Structures are given as C-alpha cells and as structure tokens.
C-alpha cells in the first residue's frame, strides 16, 4: 500500500486546513504512515471561491455523491456540519464501504449510536477526534491513553467563543453584550452566537466526552445546560474578591452511582490551572482513579488545529488499513455489549457551595432576614460582602454558602425574592472548590 485515496465533503475553513496539512506535511506523514495520503475528490457547493490552494483538474465537484461513490476512495471526511445532509453523507459513505472521519459534534451527540452501530456492522471505522477540543487529542486520550482508569470527573472549557468573552470581561471589563459585539466584529463569534453562548455547542461536546468516559449514549436533554448570557461585570468582580474566576464549565462527575452532567458558569479557585485558561483556548481537566489529575490545553477550533485532529484520524485509519483491520478500538472505548444507560443526577439534588447576590435595601435587619430564610433551608453561610453603605438605598449584598442542596437553594431564593427588602431577582452561581478531589 503506497497511497490511500481520501474524499472530502465540505471545503470550508477546516476542509481547507485538512488539504493544507496533507500537502504541507506530506513528507512527515509519509514517514510515519509508510504511505501517501491523497485527496482524490472534494465536494462543496461553492466551486469558485479562492481558498489559496491549487487543486488538480477534476478534484473539485459540486456533488457529494461523486465522492461517496468513487470506488478508489477508502475514507470519506465529512466536514459539512449540522444534522441534515451530513448525516446522509456519513450513512451513505458507510453503506458504500468507506471509513469515515468527521468533526461533527452535533451529529455524533444526537445520532452517534446509529452511526457507530452501522460502522461496526460494516466493519468500518469512524474517526471523530476533531469533534471535541479542536486540536487537543482528548478522544484518543480517553479511548487509549486513559483506558485503564475509572473517570471520576471531567471539567472542560470546551467553547472558545464563551471563554473568549468571559476572559475579555474579566481582564478588560465591559458588559456581556458589548464584549460579544466586539468579538463578532473581529470574527471570533458567529453572527448568530446563540449556539455558543447559550451552551448548546458545549453540551454536544460534553455528551461525547460522557459517552466515552462512561460507556453510554447520554441524551442531550439530560445535560443541564446554562450559558453565559446572564453573567455581569458585578459578579466577575465579586468572584475575584472571593478568590475565584468565572468559567463556563462542562462538568461530568461520577458520584454515588450517578453521573452529574451539567454546563453552567462556574466559579473556580483563581489558583486552579483551569482559571488561567484564557481567550479562545480550550482545556479539559480529568481525574482518573489511577492517573490522578491530568489537563489538556490547546486551541479548540480554527483551520489548522482542527485539521490536525482530522488528519490524525486519517492516519489511524490508514494504519488499520495496512494491517487489514478495523474496529480495533470501539467508538466508546468499551465493547458494544458493555454500553449501558447511566443514572444522571438531577440538578436539584446537586450539593455544592453557591455564590448568591442580592440587591437589598440597606437597613438594619436586612441580612438577618436573608440569613433566616437560608438557615430555614439548611443553607449555611461561609462569607458575606456588602460593599457600599447607602442607608435606606439599594446595595449589592453577596453571600457564599457552604455546601447546599440546589432544591433547597432555589426554594430559599423564591422566598427571599418575596421579602420587601429585596429589589431584584437573586443571582446565583455554582462554585466548584475541589476540582482535584478523588471521589
Ligand atoms: N464554536 C466553537 C467554539 C468551535 O467557539 O469553541 C467549534 O466547535
């Protein structure tokens, strides 16, 4: 085998990166693989845009089926995105006996089971390293490097857009809306940013990580998902005073036979490595029961980092082709008959510390009314800050609690919001204190 023909569907930013990596690193790849990777056909709707790459005559087509049906192509790369045509292209490629490489987290988080089962029955591989963390090899780490471990916890900063906005708000100030607008002007955030800032993209990626870590197919609706749109400068500043940074964390934690699966703005100790992950960078912090804590850091998106992951999958599949094997590493790491449903912990049963911010009238007895309600719900206070003195006026009053049960916390907040000294909705942010603790 001196060359492997590959087909590409979707010649956008990442597709262009894939062709560039294969061309620019052709010698290195040949040395490591012992064969040449050849992009034989590329399909895209846009046949005219200049991508800065010279392609041979006849490589580019407007018809994805020409790629899928080409008998000389062994591997199809799907970089169309979305869950419509992309799903058809992958299923048809598998039906045509092609191995598949995809970066499509939305598709895998919703239809991974169908895709992986079809691939298994056909004796084909599906590579999806680029679906989580861009260039960070987290899929390979979970399926191979950490295969000996029980995964106790995963904390991920896995949406670059949200992390960029939160970092800018933390380091330079500004309101969420203004920082988002500037990010859009610079091209760091999409024109429709809701997918990123509402936590949807993070949920797709967390679903894939949970599936690998716990050998399951979690439903997206079972992941509690909150984005960053309600984070204010005031909370960022108070977080700093308490020694925390606010990050949008994707969290999976195995606790007493259940798995916590949640995404929300989280206060993390400013001294923890995750707190220092700024800008568009991603990081995934894992705790395995044998290895302890490990953290992966790198660019979670972009042309060349994502292409790095796609081409790594191509090389893996080609190495299997050379050995005339496939399916050596099951998609979820565990064998098919070990895949099982898991118990997802209800967010109401969560028991962690909370940050609470009240807009309260500054008068004697205000704090005792609030603490009275908290006490009645078994919520113990760890510290309190009231910054300004505005007798008879409204001031922010901030409380950090010890571990509290979320159900009780929500009930207490509902009661507190009815008090005559409270002038606005109560803000609460979850705190993760011991990210390195063994379960
Ligand atoms: N939109 C994603 C992010 C990149 O902002 O991280 C693609 O997964």
Short mmCIF file of C-alpha atoms and ligand atoms in Angstrom, two decimals:
data_model
loop_
_atom_site.label_atom_id
_atom_site.label_comp_id
_atom_site.label_asym_id
_atom_site.label_seq_id
_atom_site.Cartn_x
_atom_site.Cartn_y
_atom_site.Cartn_z
CA UNK A 1 0.00 0.00 0.00
CA UNK A 2 1.87 3.07 -1.17
CA UNK A 3 -1.06 5.52 -1.17
CA UNK A 4 -4.55 5.90 0.29
CA UNK A 5 -7.22 7.86 -1.57
CA UNK A 6 -9.37 10.09 0.57
CA UNK A 7 -12.54 12.04 -0.28
CA UNK A 8 -13.55 15.28 1.39
CA UNK A 9 -17.11 16.62 1.67
CA UNK A 10 -17.15 20.25 2.86
CA UNK A 11 -14.36 22.53 1.62
CA UNK A 12 -14.77 25.31 4.20
CA UNK A 13 -12.25 26.54 6.74
CA UNK A 14 -11.42 23.15 8.29
CA UNK A 15 -11.59 21.34 4.93
CA UNK A 16 -9.08 23.80 3.53
CA UNK A 17 -6.89 23.19 6.59
CA UNK A 18 -7.03 19.43 6.01
CA UNK A 19 -5.81 19.81 2.42
CA UNK A 20 -3.08 22.17 3.60
CA UNK A 21 -1.85 19.84 6.37
CA UNK A 22 -1.79 16.89 3.97
CA UNK A 23 0.17 18.93 1.41
CA UNK A 24 2.50 20.82 3.78
CA UNK A 25 3.29 17.79 5.97
CA UNK A 26 3.28 15.21 3.17
CA UNK A 27 6.84 14.07 3.92
CA UNK A 28 6.31 13.71 7.67
CA UNK A 29 3.03 11.86 7.15
CA UNK A 30 4.65 9.51 4.62
CA UNK A 31 7.49 8.76 7.02
CA UNK A 32 5.07 7.98 9.84
CA UNK A 33 2.48 6.11 7.80
CA UNK A 34 4.64 4.49 5.17
CA UNK A 35 2.13 5.60 2.55
CA UNK A 36 0.93 8.78 0.90
CA UNK A 37 -2.42 10.40 1.71
CA UNK A 38 -4.08 11.59 -1.50
CA UNK A 39 -7.15 13.85 -1.51
CA UNK A 40 -8.73 12.39 -4.61
CA UNK A 41 -12.07 14.24 -4.68
CA UNK A 42 -13.51 17.22 -2.83
CA UNK A 43 -17.19 18.16 -2.82
CA UNK A 44 -18.54 21.58 -1.93
CA UNK A 45 -21.43 23.76 -3.04
CA UNK A 46 -19.04 26.66 -3.65
CA UNK A 47 -16.89 25.81 -6.67
CA UNK A 48 -15.48 29.27 -7.27
CA UNK A 49 -14.09 30.67 -4.00
CA UNK A 50 -10.31 31.04 -3.90
CA UNK A 51 -9.06 29.00 -0.92
CA UNK A 52 -5.42 29.64 -1.72
CA UNK A 53 -4.85 26.01 -2.73
CA UNK A 54 -4.04 24.64 -6.19
CA UNK A 55 -6.09 21.55 -6.88
CA UNK A 56 -5.62 19.25 -9.86
CA UNK A 57 -8.25 19.39 -12.58
CA UNK A 58 -11.32 17.32 -11.73
CA UNK A 59 -10.73 17.08 -7.99
CA UNK A 60 -13.48 19.57 -7.01
CA UNK A 61 -17.13 18.67 -7.58
CA UNK A 62 -20.46 20.13 -6.55
CA UNK A 63 -21.89 16.64 -6.00
CA UNK A 64 -21.05 14.86 -2.71
CA UNK A 65 -22.24 11.54 -4.19
CA UNK A 66 -19.36 11.62 -6.67
CA UNK A 67 -17.06 11.40 -3.66
CA UNK A 68 -19.09 8.76 -1.84
CA UNK A 69 -19.44 6.54 -4.94
CA UNK A 70 -15.83 6.80 -6.11
CA UNK A 71 -14.57 3.20 -5.92
CA UNK A 72 -10.95 4.31 -5.41
CA UNK A 73 -11.75 6.28 -2.24
CA UNK A 74 -11.29 4.39 1.05
CA UNK A 75 -12.04 7.16 3.56
CA UNK A 76 -14.64 9.96 3.40
CA UNK A 77 -14.14 13.08 5.54
CA UNK A 78 -17.41 14.82 6.44
CA UNK A 79 -16.92 18.50 7.26
CA UNK A 80 -20.33 19.82 6.25
CA UNK A 81 -21.61 20.16 9.81
CA UNK A 82 -25.21 20.06 11.03
CA UNK A 83 -27.50 17.07 11.34
CA UNK A 84 -29.21 17.04 7.93
CA UNK A 85 -27.20 16.34 4.78
CA UNK A 86 -24.12 15.48 6.86
CA UNK A 87 -25.94 12.53 8.40
CA UNK A 88 -26.94 11.23 4.97
CA UNK A 89 -23.40 11.62 3.67
CA UNK A 90 -21.97 9.62 6.59
CA UNK A 91 -24.59 6.86 6.40
CA UNK A 92 -24.21 6.59 2.62
CA UNK A 93 -20.42 6.50 2.90
CA UNK A 94 -20.67 3.63 5.40
CA UNK A 95 -23.13 1.84 3.11
CA UNK A 96 -20.60 2.27 0.30
CA UNK A 97 -17.92 0.61 2.47
CA UNK A 98 -15.94 3.77 3.23
CA UNK A 99 -14.39 4.58 6.58
CA UNK A 100 -15.50 8.00 7.85
CA UNK A 101 -13.79 10.89 9.61
CA UNK A 102 -15.95 13.69 10.98
CA UNK A 103 -15.71 16.78 13.20
CA UNK A 104 -19.48 16.88 13.64
CA UNK A 105 -20.25 17.08 17.38
CA UNK A 106 -23.94 17.95 16.91
CA UNK A 107 -24.46 14.87 14.77
CA UNK A 108 -22.50 12.49 16.99
CA UNK A 109 -24.17 13.72 20.17
CA UNK A 110 -27.61 13.06 18.65
CA UNK A 111 -27.09 10.14 16.27
CA UNK A 112 -23.77 8.65 17.41
CA UNK A 113 -25.43 5.33 18.29
CA UNK A 114 -26.86 4.82 14.77
CA UNK A 115 -23.62 5.85 13.10
CA UNK A 116 -21.35 3.72 15.28
CA UNK A 117 -23.62 0.68 15.04
CA UNK A 118 -23.76 0.91 11.28
CA UNK A 119 -19.97 1.25 11.13
CA UNK A 120 -19.46 -1.71 13.45
CA UNK A 121 -21.77 -3.97 11.45
CA UNK A 122 -19.98 -2.95 8.25
CA UNK A 123 -16.52 -3.48 9.77
CA UNK A 124 -15.60 0.18 9.29
CA UNK A 125 -14.05 2.88 11.46
CA UNK A 126 -15.41 6.33 12.30
CA UNK A 127 -12.83 8.87 13.46
CA UNK A 128 -14.10 11.86 15.42
CA UNK A 129 -11.08 13.37 17.17
CA UNK A 130 -11.92 16.85 15.85
CA UNK A 131 -15.41 16.83 17.37
CA UNK A 132 -14.24 17.92 20.84
CA UNK A 133 -11.46 20.35 21.70
CA UNK A 134 -10.31 21.03 18.11
CA UNK A 135 -6.63 20.13 18.01
CA UNK A 136 -6.49 18.66 21.53
CA UNK A 137 -6.25 14.85 21.28
CA UNK A 138 -8.83 14.26 24.01
CA UNK A 139 -10.74 11.48 22.22
CA UNK A 140 -7.58 9.45 21.80
CA UNK A 141 -6.62 10.16 25.40
CA UNK A 142 -9.96 8.88 26.72
CA UNK A 143 -10.11 5.83 24.45
CA UNK A 144 -6.47 4.83 24.66
CA UNK A 145 -4.12 6.71 26.99
CA UNK A 146 -6.54 6.66 29.94
CA UNK A 147 -8.24 3.35 29.15
CA UNK A 148 -7.07 1.81 32.44
CA UNK A 149 -8.86 4.43 34.55
CA UNK A 150 -12.25 4.91 36.09
CA UNK A 151 -13.02 8.52 35.18
CA UNK A 152 -14.10 10.29 38.36
CA UNK A 153 -14.53 13.77 36.93
CA UNK A 154 -14.26 15.87 33.79
CA UNK A 155 -14.15 19.66 33.86
CA UNK A 156 -13.97 21.20 30.39
CA UNK A 157 -13.63 24.66 28.96
CA UNK A 158 -14.74 23.49 25.53
CA UNK A 159 -16.29 26.50 23.86
CA UNK A 160 -13.70 29.02 22.72
CA UNK A 161 -16.24 31.75 21.99
CA UNK A 162 -17.66 31.73 25.52
CA UNK A 163 -14.21 31.54 27.04
CA UNK A 164 -13.02 34.46 24.92
CA UNK A 165 -15.98 36.60 26.05
CA UNK A 166 -15.62 35.70 29.73
CA UNK A 167 -11.84 36.29 29.62
CA UNK A 168 -12.30 39.71 28.00
CA UNK A 169 -14.95 40.65 30.57
CA UNK A 170 -12.63 39.50 33.37
CA UNK A 171 -9.40 41.06 32.15
CA UNK A 172 -10.65 44.22 30.44
CA UNK A 173 -14.11 44.87 31.88
CA UNK A 174 -17.25 45.58 29.86
CA UNK A 175 -20.75 44.21 29.61
CA UNK A 176 -21.53 40.85 28.04
CA UNK A 177 -23.43 42.47 25.14
CA UNK A 178 -20.58 44.89 24.32
CA UNK A 179 -17.86 42.26 24.51
CA UNK A 180 -19.93 39.89 22.35
CA UNK A 181 -20.44 42.62 19.73
CA UNK A 182 -16.70 43.32 19.62
CA UNK A 183 -15.99 39.57 19.32
CA UNK A 184 -18.41 39.42 16.37
CA UNK A 185 -16.74 42.41 14.70
CA UNK A 186 -13.38 40.64 14.98
CA UNK A 187 -14.83 37.38 13.64
CA UNK A 188 -14.31 35.46 16.92
CA UNK A 189 -18.05 34.96 17.42
CA UNK A 190 -20.64 33.88 14.86
CA UNK A 191 -23.27 36.34 13.57
CA UNK A 192 -25.78 34.11 15.41
CA UNK A 193 -23.80 33.37 18.58
CA UNK A 194 -26.60 31.61 20.48
CA UNK A 195 -25.21 28.12 19.81
CA UNK A 196 -22.01 29.09 21.58
CA UNK A 197 -23.12 31.50 24.34
CA UNK A 198 -26.22 29.50 25.35
CA UNK A 199 -24.13 26.37 25.97
CA UNK A 200 -25.51 24.21 23.12
CA UNK A 201 -22.14 23.61 21.45
CA UNK A 202 -20.67 22.79 24.86
CA UNK A 203 -23.49 20.29 25.50
CA UNK A 204 -22.78 18.46 22.24
CA UNK A 205 -19.13 18.13 23.18
CA UNK A 206 -19.80 17.14 26.79
CA UNK A 207 -22.21 14.44 25.56
CA UNK A 208 -19.39 12.90 23.51
CA UNK A 209 -16.96 13.03 26.45
CA UNK A 210 -19.54 11.44 28.78
CA UNK A 211 -20.27 8.70 26.25
CA UNK A 212 -16.57 7.83 26.10
CA UNK A 213 -15.90 8.13 29.82
CA UNK A 214 -18.93 6.14 30.99
CA UNK A 215 -19.69 3.85 28.00
CA UNK A 216 -23.15 5.22 27.33
CA UNK A 217 -25.26 7.29 24.95
CA UNK A 218 -26.48 10.19 27.05
CA UNK A 219 -29.48 12.17 25.80
CA UNK A 220 -28.76 15.87 25.32
CA UNK A 221 -31.86 16.77 27.32
CA UNK A 222 -30.30 15.03 30.33
CA UNK A 223 -27.42 17.52 30.39
CA UNK A 224 -28.35 20.57 32.46
CA UNK A 225 -27.29 23.49 30.24
CA UNK A 226 -26.91 27.16 31.12
CA UNK A 227 -24.88 29.62 29.03
CA UNK A 228 -23.05 32.83 29.84
CA UNK A 229 -25.59 35.45 28.74
CA UNK A 230 -26.55 36.47 32.28
CA UNK A 231 -23.02 36.97 33.61
CA UNK A 232 -22.49 40.56 34.73
CA UNK A 233 -19.38 42.59 35.44
CA UNK A 234 -20.51 42.87 39.05
CA UNK A 235 -20.37 39.09 39.53
CA UNK A 236 -16.98 38.87 37.81
CA UNK A 237 -15.62 41.48 40.23
CA UNK A 238 -17.13 39.84 43.32
CA UNK A 239 -15.79 36.47 42.17
CA UNK A 240 -12.31 37.98 42.14
CA UNK A 241 -12.76 39.28 45.69
CA UNK A 242 -13.67 35.80 46.88
CA UNK A 243 -10.62 34.36 45.06
CA UNK A 244 -12.50 32.84 42.11
CA UNK A 245 -12.72 33.23 38.32
CA UNK A 246 -15.94 32.58 36.39
CA UNK A 247 -15.65 29.98 33.61
CA UNK A 248 -18.25 28.20 31.50
CA UNK A 249 -17.53 24.65 32.64
CA UNK A 250 -18.77 21.41 31.15
CA UNK A 251 -18.86 19.06 34.12
CA UNK A 252 -19.22 15.29 34.39
CA UNK A 253 -18.72 13.74 37.77
CA UNK A 254 -19.33 10.21 38.97
CA UNK A 255 -20.98 10.42 42.40
CA UNK A 256 -22.53 7.51 44.32
CA UNK A 257 -23.62 5.50 41.28
CA UNK A 258 -24.88 8.56 39.41
CA UNK A 259 -23.24 10.93 36.96
CA UNK A 260 -23.57 14.69 37.23
CA UNK A 261 -23.86 16.12 33.72
CA UNK A 262 -24.07 19.89 33.73
CA UNK A 263 -22.91 23.02 31.97
CA UNK A 264 -23.08 26.41 33.63
CA UNK A 265 -21.00 29.44 34.54
CA UNK A 266 -18.88 28.22 37.44
CA UNK A 267 -16.67 29.92 39.99
CA UNK A 268 -13.34 28.10 40.15
CA UNK A 269 -10.45 28.94 42.50
CA UNK A 270 -8.22 31.55 40.82
CA UNK A 271 -5.22 29.34 41.64
CA UNK A 272 -6.50 26.32 39.69
CA UNK A 273 -4.94 25.82 36.22
CA UNK A 274 -8.42 25.95 34.61
CA UNK A 275 -8.84 29.53 35.89
CA UNK A 276 -5.82 30.60 33.83
CA UNK A 277 -7.19 29.28 30.52
CA UNK A 278 -7.98 32.49 28.67
CA UNK A 279 -9.13 33.66 25.25
CA UNK A 280 -10.21 31.14 22.62
CA UNK A 281 -8.22 28.36 24.27
CA UNK A 282 -9.88 25.15 25.44
CA UNK A 283 -8.84 22.91 28.33
CA UNK A 284 -10.10 19.61 29.64
CA UNK A 285 -9.21 18.62 33.19
CA UNK A 286 -9.83 14.95 34.01
CA UNK A 287 -9.42 12.88 37.09
CA UNK A 288 -8.80 9.18 36.67
CA UNK A 289 -8.67 6.91 39.71
CA UNK A 290 -5.24 5.60 38.73
CA UNK A 291 -3.63 8.53 36.95
CA UNK A 292 -4.96 11.30 39.21
CA UNK A 293 -5.46 14.73 37.63
CA UNK A 294 -4.47 15.44 34.04
CA UNK A 295 -5.17 18.54 31.99
CA UNK A 296 -5.17 19.00 28.22
CA UNK A 297 -4.82 22.53 26.86
CA UNK A 298 -4.84 23.93 23.33
CA UNK A 299 -6.79 25.55 20.54
CA UNK A 300 -10.31 24.19 20.41
CA UNK A 301 -11.17 25.49 16.98
CA UNK A 302 -9.68 27.03 13.86
CA UNK A 303 -8.42 25.85 10.50
CA UNK A 304 -5.11 24.21 11.30
CA UNK A 305 -5.72 22.89 14.87
CA UNK A 306 -8.93 21.16 13.80
CA UNK A 307 -7.26 19.86 10.64
CA UNK A 308 -4.51 18.39 12.83
CA UNK A 309 -7.14 16.22 14.55
CA UNK A 310 -8.84 15.22 11.28
CA UNK A 311 -5.57 14.14 9.69
CA UNK A 312 -4.60 12.21 12.84
CA UNK A 313 -7.80 10.18 12.37
CA UNK A 314 -6.93 9.59 8.71
CA UNK A 315 -3.52 8.26 9.70
CA UNK A 316 -5.06 5.97 12.34
CA UNK A 317 -7.47 4.50 9.80
CA UNK A 318 -4.71 4.10 7.21
CA UNK A 319 -2.57 2.26 9.75
CA UNK A 320 -5.51 -0.11 10.29
CA UNK A 321 -5.90 -0.49 6.53
CA UNK A 322 -2.25 -1.50 6.32
CA UNK A 323 -2.84 -4.17 8.96
CA UNK A 324 -6.11 -5.17 7.23
CA UNK A 325 -8.09 -4.47 10.39
CA UNK A 326 -10.87 -2.15 11.56
CA UNK A 327 -12.83 -1.58 14.74
CA UNK A 328 -9.75 -2.30 16.85
CA UNK A 329 -10.74 0.49 19.24
CA UNK A 330 -14.50 0.57 19.87
CA UNK A 331 -16.01 4.05 19.39
CA UNK A 332 -16.97 4.45 23.06
CA UNK A 333 -13.85 2.63 24.22
CA UNK A 334 -15.91 -0.16 25.84
CA UNK A 335 -17.20 -3.16 23.89
CA UNK A 336 -20.66 -2.99 22.33
CA UNK A 337 -22.27 -5.27 24.95
CA UNK A 338 -20.85 -3.13 27.77
CA UNK A 339 -22.59 0.06 26.60
CA UNK A 340 -25.26 0.85 29.17
CA UNK A 341 -27.64 3.54 30.41
CA UNK A 342 -26.36 5.56 33.34
CA UNK A 343 -28.21 7.37 36.11
CA UNK A 344 -27.92 11.10 35.60
CA UNK A 345 -28.10 13.10 38.79
CA UNK A 346 -30.99 15.58 38.89
CA UNK A 347 -29.65 19.14 39.10
CA UNK A 348 -31.99 19.72 42.08
CA UNK A 349 -30.02 17.13 44.08
CA UNK A 350 -26.70 18.82 43.47
CA UNK A 351 -24.85 19.60 46.68
CA UNK A 352 -22.12 22.22 46.27
CA UNK A 353 -21.32 25.75 47.51
CA UNK A 354 -23.10 28.69 45.88
CA UNK A 355 -22.45 32.38 45.31
CA UNK A 356 -25.59 34.49 45.85
CA UNK A 357 -26.02 38.18 45.01
CA UNK A 358 -28.96 40.17 46.33
CA UNK A 359 -29.96 43.75 45.63
CA UNK A 360 -31.16 44.63 49.12
CA UNK A 361 -32.28 47.78 50.91
CA UNK A 362 -29.53 48.86 53.26
CA UNK A 363 -31.27 48.93 56.61
CA UNK A 364 -30.83 47.19 59.97
CA UNK A 365 -32.07 43.61 59.96
CA UNK A 366 -31.82 43.08 56.16
CA UNK A 367 -29.05 40.49 56.43
CA UNK A 368 -30.75 38.66 59.25
CA UNK A 369 -33.95 38.32 57.20
CA UNK A 370 -31.97 36.77 54.32
CA UNK A 371 -29.88 34.53 56.55
CA UNK A 372 -33.03 33.48 58.38
CA UNK A 373 -34.55 32.09 55.17
CA UNK A 374 -31.28 30.42 54.20
CA UNK A 375 -30.99 28.86 57.66
CA UNK A 376 -34.55 27.53 57.44
CA UNK A 377 -33.48 25.71 54.27
CA UNK A 378 -30.41 24.26 55.93
CA UNK A 379 -28.07 26.55 53.99
CA UNK A 380 -25.06 27.66 55.97
CA UNK A 381 -23.18 30.89 55.14
CA UNK A 382 -19.42 30.83 54.58
CA UNK A 383 -18.81 34.55 53.92
CA UNK A 384 -20.64 37.81 53.25
CA UNK A 385 -19.63 41.02 51.48
CA UNK A 386 -21.57 44.25 51.43
CA UNK A 387 -19.53 46.89 49.68
CA UNK A 388 -21.18 50.24 49.96
CA UNK A 389 -23.20 51.99 52.61
CA UNK A 390 -26.38 53.56 51.27
CA UNK A 391 -28.73 53.81 54.24
CA UNK A 392 -32.27 53.24 53.03
CA UNK A 393 -30.95 52.73 49.46
CA UNK A 394 -30.21 49.55 47.47
CA UNK A 395 -26.83 47.85 47.74
CA UNK A 396 -25.47 44.57 46.41
CA UNK A 397 -25.10 42.02 49.16
CA UNK A 398 -23.10 38.93 48.34
CA UNK A 399 -23.08 35.63 50.20
CA UNK A 400 -21.02 32.49 49.62
CA UNK A 401 -22.54 29.37 51.13
CA UNK A 402 -21.13 26.10 52.37
CA UNK A 403 -22.38 23.00 50.53
CA UNK A 404 -26.11 23.39 49.93
CA UNK A 405 -28.70 21.27 48.11
CA UNK A 406 -29.83 23.03 44.93
CA UNK A 407 -33.52 22.26 45.53
CA UNK A 408 -33.32 23.98 48.94
CA UNK A 409 -31.36 26.85 47.48
CA UNK A 410 -33.96 27.50 44.79
CA UNK A 411 -36.78 27.39 47.36
CA UNK A 412 -34.89 29.79 49.61
CA UNK A 413 -34.29 32.19 46.71
CA UNK A 414 -38.00 32.14 45.80
CA UNK A 415 -38.83 33.07 49.42
CA UNK A 416 -36.14 35.72 49.65
CA UNK A 417 -37.32 37.37 46.42
CA UNK A 418 -40.67 37.99 48.15
CA UNK A 419 -39.08 39.93 51.04
CA UNK A 420 -39.78 43.69 51.00
CA UNK A 421 -36.05 44.49 51.36
CA UNK A 422 -35.20 42.69 48.08
CA UNK A 423 -35.43 44.79 44.92
CA UNK A 424 -34.36 42.45 42.09
CA UNK A 425 -34.00 38.81 41.03
CA UNK A 426 -31.39 36.97 43.08
CA UNK A 427 -28.30 35.93 41.10
CA UNK A 428 -26.74 32.57 41.95
CA UNK A 429 -23.62 30.97 40.54
CA UNK A 430 -22.37 27.48 41.36
CA UNK A 431 -18.89 27.07 42.85
CA UNK A 432 -16.51 24.15 42.23
CA UNK A 433 -13.98 24.18 45.02
CA UNK A 434 -12.17 20.83 44.85
CA UNK A 435 -11.59 20.06 41.21
CA UNK A 436 -8.76 17.68 42.01
CA UNK A 437 -10.51 15.73 44.76
CA UNK A 438 -10.77 11.96 44.41
CA UNK A 439 -14.36 10.69 44.50
N1 LIG B 1 -17.85 27.39 18.04
C1 LIG B 1 -16.92 26.57 18.73
C2 LIG B 1 -16.22 27.37 19.81
C3 LIG B 1 -15.86 25.99 17.83
O1 LIG B 1 -16.44 28.57 19.95
O2 LIG B 1 -15.43 26.77 20.52
C4 LIG B 1 -16.29 24.77 17.12
O3 LIG B 1 -16.55 23.72 17.99
#
